[in-house]
Amino acid sequence: MRVVSLLPSATDIAVALGAKDDLIGVSHSCSGDWQHLPKLTSTWIDISASAAEIDRQVSTANWPLYQLDIDTLEHLAPDVVISQSLCDVCAVPSGDVREGVLALSSRPKLVDLSPYGLADVPVCFEQVGEAIGRERQSAVLIEQWDRTLEEYRGAQAQTELRVAFLDWLDPPFVSGHWVPEMVELLGLTNLLGRAREPSFKVSWKAVEAAKPDLIIAAACGFDASRAQSDTIPLEVPVIHLDGHLHFSRPSPALLPSLRMLSEAIAEFVELA
């Protein structure tokens, strides 16, 4: 099976299903040891720029943020291409992928992932498992997923904390999709974020008005240390977490993300 993944979460899933060696191409943003594989996507966004400048580039763009290397994709002749239709800011738009894949002479199967919330993530495991002949492995992964969610259900309810979870800081964006569900699964009160809906921009005044006991900052694409360079102009405790390897990837990566969030809350309460 010759598999191409066009986004990090799809690569996470393929690896978790034991198909690492089946991957013949990945996206430019896939983390891990993929130097030996061609990168099928690219972006003109300057990811080394400040958060404010990246937001300006994205919000004022008049052309696609990402490009798909059709020539290399044609040369690779994949059996399966895994893409997404959830977020055009995160990966190549689904329409561009579909148009490109339909033109390939190898006629690969296109797997289009669209996980809006926690319940959709194991559906993605099933989709990928079925497409690459790893149905048994996907069933095992789903069992692990369900077991881990139950393990952490209500784990921090006794803290009674009101939490504002942000996935960008300059300007502030409130996390959406599966993140509010993760916060609530732990038994915390989620502020501002809307489950199963995209993240959205707010003002610091709005964050302050929500009266959070704690701000969790996991900037999409940034690790914790880089996110700390952005100032939060509120007198509210802040925990910075890794938004690149965690929280922004609807894949098995959300399981250690849940553990990370729970442990960070426990440590905050202990030190408070």
mmCIF file of C-alpha atoms in Angstrom:
data_model
loop_
_atom_site.group_PDB
_atom_site.id
_atom_site.type_symbol
_atom_site.label_atom_id
_atom_site.label_comp_id
_atom_site.label_asym_id
_atom_site.label_seq_id
_atom_site.Cartn_x
_atom_site.Cartn_y
_atom_site.Cartn_z
ATOM 1 C CA MET A 1 0.000 0.000 0.000
ATOM 2 C CA ARG A 2 1.413 3.365 -1.069
ATOM 3 C CA VAL A 3 0.045 6.120 1.174
ATOM 4 C CA VAL A 4 0.402 9.904 1.016
ATOM 5 C CA SER A 5 -0.575 12.055 3.999
ATOM 6 C CA LEU A 6 -1.229 15.741 3.438
ATOM 7 C CA LEU A 7 -1.566 16.790 7.084
ATOM 8 C CA PRO A 8 0.063 15.984 10.435
ATOM 9 C CA SER A 9 -2.995 14.386 12.051
ATOM 10 C CA ALA A 10 -3.347 11.932 9.158
ATOM 11 C CA THR A 11 0.312 11.013 9.517
ATOM 12 C CA ASP A 12 -0.246 10.493 13.254
ATOM 13 C CA ILE A 13 -3.115 8.125 12.488
ATOM 14 C CA ALA A 14 -1.201 6.156 9.861
ATOM 15 C CA VAL A 15 1.732 5.684 12.226
ATOM 16 C CA ALA A 16 -0.572 4.651 15.101
ATOM 17 C CA LEU A 17 -2.106 2.033 12.790
ATOM 18 C CA GLY A 18 1.332 0.578 12.082
ATOM 19 C CA ALA A 19 1.566 1.950 8.552
ATOM 20 C CA LYS A 20 4.652 4.144 8.961
ATOM 21 C CA ASP A 21 6.534 2.215 6.294
ATOM 22 C CA ASP A 22 3.603 2.550 3.867
ATOM 23 C CA LEU A 23 3.956 6.331 3.776
ATOM 24 C CA ILE A 24 5.632 7.537 0.585
ATOM 25 C CA GLY A 25 4.977 11.273 0.998
ATOM 26 C CA VAL A 26 3.918 13.689 3.737
ATOM 27 C CA SER A 27 3.111 17.369 4.235
ATOM 28 C CA HIS A 28 5.743 20.000 4.992
ATOM 29 C CA SER A 29 4.258 20.447 8.478
ATOM 30 C CA CYS A 30 4.356 16.789 9.538
ATOM 31 C CA SER A 31 6.605 16.448 12.575
ATOM 32 C CA GLY A 32 8.854 13.467 13.063
ATOM 33 C CA ASP A 33 11.564 11.671 11.132
ATOM 34 C CA TRP A 34 10.383 12.231 7.560
ATOM 35 C CA GLN A 35 13.500 13.659 5.951
ATOM 36 C CA HIS A 36 13.632 10.661 3.620
ATOM 37 C CA LEU A 37 10.177 11.362 2.175
ATOM 38 C CA PRO A 38 9.123 14.038 -0.315
ATOM 39 C CA LYS A 39 7.030 16.901 1.047
ATOM 40 C CA LEU A 40 3.891 17.270 -1.033
ATOM 41 C CA THR A 41 2.780 20.623 0.375
ATOM 42 C CA SER A 42 4.328 24.029 0.972
ATOM 43 C CA THR A 43 3.294 27.446 2.222
ATOM 44 C CA TRP A 44 4.354 31.013 1.585
ATOM 45 C CA ILE A 45 3.516 32.021 5.175
ATOM 46 C CA ASP A 46 6.593 33.127 7.111
ATOM 47 C CA ILE A 47 6.302 30.804 10.107
ATOM 48 C CA SER A 48 9.323 32.457 11.733
ATOM 49 C CA ALA A 49 7.441 35.761 11.960
ATOM 50 C CA SER A 50 5.685 37.044 15.058
ATOM 51 C CA ALA A 51 2.189 35.837 15.914
ATOM 52 C CA ALA A 52 0.774 39.241 14.943
ATOM 53 C CA GLU A 53 2.526 39.169 11.558
ATOM 54 C CA ILE A 54 1.423 35.598 10.834
ATOM 55 C CA ASP A 55 -2.156 36.599 11.623
ATOM 56 C CA ARG A 56 -1.839 39.575 9.273
ATOM 57 C CA GLN A 57 -0.519 37.364 6.473
ATOM 58 C CA VAL A 58 -3.350 34.864 6.909
ATOM 59 C CA SER A 59 -6.176 37.359 7.353
ATOM 60 C CA THR A 60 -5.208 39.527 4.358
ATOM 61 C CA ALA A 61 -4.270 36.743 1.925
ATOM 62 C CA ASN A 62 -5.952 36.879 -1.476
ATOM 63 C CA TRP A 63 -4.651 33.485 -2.602
ATOM 64 C CA PRO A 64 -4.385 29.991 -1.079
ATOM 65 C CA LEU A 65 -2.118 29.663 1.933
ATOM 66 C CA TYR A 66 -0.848 26.239 0.850
ATOM 67 C CA GLN A 67 0.228 24.631 -2.395
ATOM 68 C CA LEU A 68 0.083 20.986 -3.470
ATOM 69 C CA ASP A 69 2.938 19.527 -5.529
ATOM 70 C CA ILE A 70 0.900 17.736 -8.196
ATOM 71 C CA ASP A 71 3.922 16.718 -10.279
ATOM 72 C CA THR A 72 5.571 14.878 -7.393
ATOM 73 C CA LEU A 73 2.248 13.356 -6.408
ATOM 74 C CA GLU A 74 1.830 12.036 -9.947
ATOM 75 C CA HIS A 75 5.338 10.592 -9.881
ATOM 76 C CA LEU A 76 4.722 8.824 -6.551
ATOM 77 C CA ALA A 77 1.602 7.075 -7.903
ATOM 78 C CA PRO A 78 -0.055 6.590 -4.490
ATOM 79 C CA ASP A 79 -2.830 4.110 -3.773
ATOM 80 C CA VAL A 80 -4.304 6.331 -1.038
ATOM 81 C CA VAL A 81 -4.152 10.085 -0.390
ATOM 82 C CA ILE A 82 -5.324 11.343 3.002
ATOM 83 C CA SER A 83 -6.487 14.953 3.214
ATOM 84 C CA GLN A 84 -8.960 17.087 5.183
ATOM 85 C CA SER A 85 -11.911 19.419 4.715
ATOM 86 C CA LEU A 86 -11.894 20.980 8.169
ATOM 87 C CA CYS A 87 -9.671 24.043 7.968
ATOM 88 C CA ASP A 88 -8.156 25.913 5.005
ATOM 89 C CA VAL A 89 -5.806 27.729 7.424
ATOM 90 C CA CYS A 90 -4.273 24.413 8.528
ATOM 91 C CA ALA A 91 -3.688 22.541 5.265
ATOM 92 C CA VAL A 92 -4.298 22.523 1.521
ATOM 93 C CA PRO A 93 -8.003 23.257 0.804
ATOM 94 C CA SER A 94 -10.032 20.118 0.133
ATOM 95 C CA GLY A 95 -11.194 21.383 -3.254
ATOM 96 C CA ASP A 96 -7.620 21.814 -4.465
ATOM 97 C CA VAL A 97 -6.727 18.328 -3.240
ATOM 98 C CA ARG A 98 -9.751 16.696 -4.837
ATOM 99 C CA GLU A 99 -9.099 18.408 -8.166
ATOM 100 C CA GLY A 100 -5.456 17.350 -8.089
ATOM 101 C CA VAL A 101 -6.124 13.760 -7.061
ATOM 102 C CA LEU A 102 -8.809 13.247 -9.700
ATOM 103 C CA ALA A 103 -6.267 14.219 -12.337
ATOM 104 C CA LEU A 104 -3.721 11.586 -11.261
ATOM 105 C CA SER A 105 -3.198 8.650 -13.589
ATOM 106 C CA SER A 106 -2.827 6.254 -10.643
ATOM 107 C CA ARG A 107 -6.436 7.010 -9.600
ATOM 108 C CA PRO A 108 -5.748 6.820 -5.845
ATOM 109 C CA LYS A 109 -8.454 6.635 -3.224
ATOM 110 C CA LEU A 110 -8.962 9.989 -1.506
ATOM 111 C CA VAL A 111 -9.710 9.876 2.220
ATOM 112 C CA ASP A 112 -11.208 13.200 3.347
ATOM 113 C CA LEU A 113 -11.104 13.700 7.133
ATOM 114 C CA SER A 114 -13.385 16.237 8.836
ATOM 115 C CA PRO A 115 -13.275 15.797 12.625
ATOM 116 C CA TYR A 116 -15.243 18.643 14.172
ATOM 117 C CA GLY A 117 -15.304 17.238 17.702
ATOM 118 C CA LEU A 118 -13.975 14.459 19.910
ATOM 119 C CA ALA A 119 -16.517 11.912 18.705
ATOM 120 C CA ASP A 120 -15.358 12.421 15.110
ATOM 121 C CA VAL A 121 -11.714 11.566 15.784
ATOM 122 C CA PRO A 122 -12.164 7.775 16.118
ATOM 123 C CA VAL A 123 -14.289 7.926 12.954
ATOM 124 C CA CYS A 124 -11.113 9.157 11.244
ATOM 125 C CA PHE A 125 -9.278 6.112 12.622
ATOM 126 C CA GLU A 126 -11.919 3.937 10.937
ATOM 127 C CA GLN A 127 -11.726 5.857 7.647
ATOM 128 C CA VAL A 128 -7.960 5.566 7.403
ATOM 129 C CA GLY A 129 -7.905 1.976 8.658
ATOM 130 C CA GLU A 130 -10.429 0.889 6.039
ATOM 131 C CA ALA A 131 -8.619 2.711 3.228
ATOM 132 C CA ILE A 132 -5.190 1.233 3.970
ATOM 133 C CA GLY A 133 -6.257 -2.254 5.040
ATOM 134 C CA ARG A 134 -5.714 -1.758 8.776
ATOM 135 C CA GLU A 135 -9.238 -2.334 10.097
ATOM 136 C CA ARG A 136 -8.121 -4.520 13.013
ATOM 137 C CA GLN A 137 -5.544 -1.962 14.107
ATOM 138 C CA SER A 138 -8.101 0.844 13.921
ATOM 139 C CA ALA A 139 -10.467 -1.114 16.164
ATOM 140 C CA VAL A 140 -7.679 -1.497 18.742
ATOM 141 C CA LEU A 141 -6.868 2.210 18.512
ATOM 142 C CA ILE A 142 -10.525 3.143 19.042
ATOM 143 C CA GLU A 143 -10.631 0.964 22.169
ATOM 144 C CA GLN A 144 -7.551 2.765 23.478
ATOM 145 C CA TRP A 145 -9.164 6.119 22.653
ATOM 146 C CA ASP A 146 -12.390 5.293 24.502
ATOM 147 C CA ARG A 147 -10.525 3.845 27.477
ATOM 148 C CA THR A 148 -8.297 6.921 27.861
ATOM 149 C CA LEU A 149 -11.207 9.368 27.647
ATOM 150 C CA GLU A 150 -13.021 7.472 30.384
ATOM 151 C CA GLU A 151 -9.874 7.403 32.506
ATOM 152 C CA TYR A 152 -9.702 11.192 32.527
ATOM 153 C CA ARG A 153 -13.412 11.945 32.681
ATOM 154 C CA GLY A 154 -13.989 14.315 35.616
ATOM 155 C CA ALA A 155 -10.347 14.070 36.702
ATOM 156 C CA GLN A 156 -10.155 17.777 37.618
ATOM 157 C CA ALA A 157 -13.785 18.428 38.549
ATOM 158 C CA GLN A 158 -12.876 19.004 42.189
ATOM 159 C CA THR A 159 -10.886 22.113 41.216
ATOM 160 C CA GLU A 160 -14.037 23.910 39.980
ATOM 161 C CA LEU A 161 -11.815 26.027 37.733
ATOM 162 C CA ARG A 162 -13.183 28.329 35.052
ATOM 163 C CA VAL A 163 -10.817 28.043 32.087
ATOM 164 C CA ALA A 164 -10.303 30.133 28.956
ATOM 165 C CA PHE A 165 -8.391 28.071 26.396
ATOM 166 C CA LEU A 166 -6.680 30.130 23.668
ATOM 167 C CA ASP A 167 -4.991 28.793 20.529
ATOM 168 C CA TRP A 168 -3.506 32.144 19.422
ATOM 169 C CA LEU A 169 -2.384 35.137 21.465
ATOM 170 C CA ASP A 170 -1.737 38.073 19.152
ATOM 171 C CA PRO A 171 -4.567 38.660 18.555
ATOM 172 C CA PRO A 172 -6.271 36.247 20.971
ATOM 173 C CA PHE A 173 -8.265 33.378 19.479
ATOM 174 C CA VAL A 174 -10.477 31.108 21.570
ATOM 175 C CA SER A 175 -10.035 27.398 20.836
ATOM 176 C CA GLY A 176 -12.919 25.514 19.281
ATOM 177 C CA HIS A 177 -13.741 22.116 17.787
ATOM 178 C CA TRP A 178 -12.612 19.349 20.202
ATOM 179 C CA VAL A 179 -10.746 21.540 22.729
ATOM 180 C CA PRO A 180 -13.828 22.797 24.658
ATOM 181 C CA GLU A 181 -14.924 19.162 24.927
ATOM 182 C CA MET A 182 -11.529 18.182 26.340
ATOM 183 C CA VAL A 183 -11.756 20.929 28.952
ATOM 184 C CA GLU A 184 -15.272 19.887 29.943
ATOM 185 C CA LEU A 185 -14.395 16.181 29.930
ATOM 186 C CA LEU A 186 -11.902 16.879 32.711
ATOM 187 C CA GLY A 187 -14.701 18.479 34.705
ATOM 188 C CA LEU A 188 -13.579 22.078 34.206
ATOM 189 C CA THR A 189 -15.803 24.983 33.172
ATOM 190 C CA ASN A 190 -15.002 25.979 29.604
ATOM 191 C CA LEU A 191 -15.319 29.700 28.882
ATOM 192 C CA LEU A 192 -15.970 31.320 25.495
ATOM 193 C CA GLY A 193 -14.956 28.355 23.326
ATOM 194 C CA ARG A 194 -17.643 26.656 21.217
ATOM 195 C CA ALA A 195 -17.493 22.894 20.841
ATOM 196 C CA ARG A 196 -17.496 21.573 17.265
ATOM 197 C CA GLU A 197 -17.040 25.084 15.850
ATOM 198 C CA PRO A 198 -13.860 26.817 14.626
ATOM 199 C CA SER A 199 -11.732 28.937 16.915
ATOM 200 C CA PHE A 200 -12.492 32.631 16.690
ATOM 201 C CA LYS A 201 -10.899 35.972 17.444
ATOM 202 C CA VAL A 202 -11.865 37.876 20.582
ATOM 203 C CA SER A 203 -10.622 40.921 22.443
ATOM 204 C CA TRP A 204 -8.670 40.740 25.671
ATOM 205 C CA LYS A 205 -11.530 42.718 27.173
ATOM 206 C CA ALA A 206 -13.908 39.856 26.314
ATOM 207 C CA VAL A 207 -11.550 37.306 27.853
ATOM 208 C CA GLU A 208 -11.319 39.392 31.006
ATOM 209 C CA ALA A 209 -15.112 39.805 31.142
ATOM 210 C CA ALA A 210 -15.519 36.005 31.163
ATOM 211 C CA LYS A 211 -13.688 36.023 34.527
ATOM 212 C CA PRO A 212 -11.433 33.005 34.014
ATOM 213 C CA ASP A 213 -9.575 31.523 36.949
ATOM 214 C CA LEU A 214 -6.947 30.328 34.499
ATOM 215 C CA ILE A 215 -5.899 30.857 30.891
ATOM 216 C CA ILE A 216 -4.517 27.902 28.960
ATOM 217 C CA ALA A 217 -2.458 29.040 25.961
ATOM 218 C CA ALA A 218 -1.559 26.464 23.310
ATOM 219 C CA ALA A 219 -0.838 28.468 20.170
ATOM 220 C CA CYS A 220 -1.473 26.495 16.975
ATOM 221 C CA GLY A 221 1.852 25.648 15.363
ATOM 222 C CA PHE A 222 3.909 27.011 18.284
ATOM 223 C CA ASP A 223 5.577 25.133 21.108
ATOM 224 C CA ALA A 224 5.152 26.407 24.670
ATOM 225 C CA SER A 225 8.390 28.415 24.766
ATOM 226 C CA ARG A 226 7.634 30.295 21.543
ATOM 227 C CA ALA A 227 4.102 31.128 22.642
ATOM 228 C CA GLN A 228 5.465 32.681 25.838
ATOM 229 C CA SER A 229 6.963 35.498 23.778
ATOM 230 C CA ASP A 230 3.450 36.912 23.310
ATOM 231 C CA THR A 231 2.195 39.087 26.149
ATOM 232 C CA ILE A 232 -1.111 38.366 27.860
ATOM 233 C CA PRO A 233 -2.272 41.743 29.241
ATOM 234 C CA LEU A 234 -4.461 40.344 32.035
ATOM 235 C CA GLU A 235 -3.913 39.699 35.725
ATOM 236 C CA VAL A 236 -4.867 36.045 35.320
ATOM 237 C CA PRO A 237 -2.666 32.959 35.819
ATOM 238 C CA VAL A 238 -1.495 31.451 32.522
ATOM 239 C CA ILE A 239 -0.276 27.997 31.593
ATOM 240 C CA HIS A 240 1.537 27.711 28.246
ATOM 241 C CA LEU A 241 1.349 24.310 26.536
ATOM 242 C CA ASP A 242 2.636 22.933 23.242
ATOM 243 C CA GLY A 243 0.141 23.770 20.515
ATOM 244 C CA HIS A 244 2.205 22.247 17.717
ATOM 245 C CA LEU A 245 2.480 18.642 18.839
ATOM 246 C CA HIS A 246 -0.669 18.782 20.946
ATOM 247 C CA PHE A 247 -4.265 20.059 20.909
ATOM 248 C CA SER A 248 -4.332 21.193 17.256
ATOM 249 C CA ARG A 249 -4.027 17.641 15.835
ATOM 250 C CA PRO A 250 -7.279 15.591 15.826
ATOM 251 C CA SER A 251 -5.487 12.269 16.025
ATOM 252 C CA PRO A 252 -4.069 9.910 18.667
ATOM 253 C CA ALA A 253 -1.999 12.964 19.707
ATOM 254 C CA LEU A 254 -5.068 14.214 21.611
ATOM 255 C CA LEU A 255 -4.643 11.401 24.159
ATOM 256 C CA PRO A 256 -1.296 12.643 25.520
ATOM 257 C CA SER A 257 -2.706 16.162 25.107
ATOM 258 C CA LEU A 258 -5.513 15.302 27.507
ATOM 259 C CA ARG A 259 -3.024 13.886 29.982
ATOM 260 C CA MET A 260 -0.826 16.986 29.599
ATOM 261 C CA LEU A 261 -3.774 19.281 30.270
ATOM 262 C CA SER A 262 -4.892 17.300 33.326
ATOM 263 C CA GLU A 263 -1.390 17.218 34.800
ATOM 264 C CA ALA A 264 -0.900 20.954 34.171
ATOM 265 C CA ILE A 265 -4.155 21.719 36.002
ATOM 266 C CA ALA A 266 -3.171 19.442 38.911
ATOM 267 C CA GLU A 267 0.226 21.131 39.211
ATOM 268 C CA PHE A 268 -1.341 24.586 39.055
ATOM 269 C CA VAL A 269 -3.769 23.727 41.867
ATOM 270 C CA GLU A 270 -0.995 22.226 43.980
ATOM 271 C CA LEU A 271 1.168 25.341 43.649
ATOM 272 C CA ALA A 272 -1.663 27.854 44.048
#
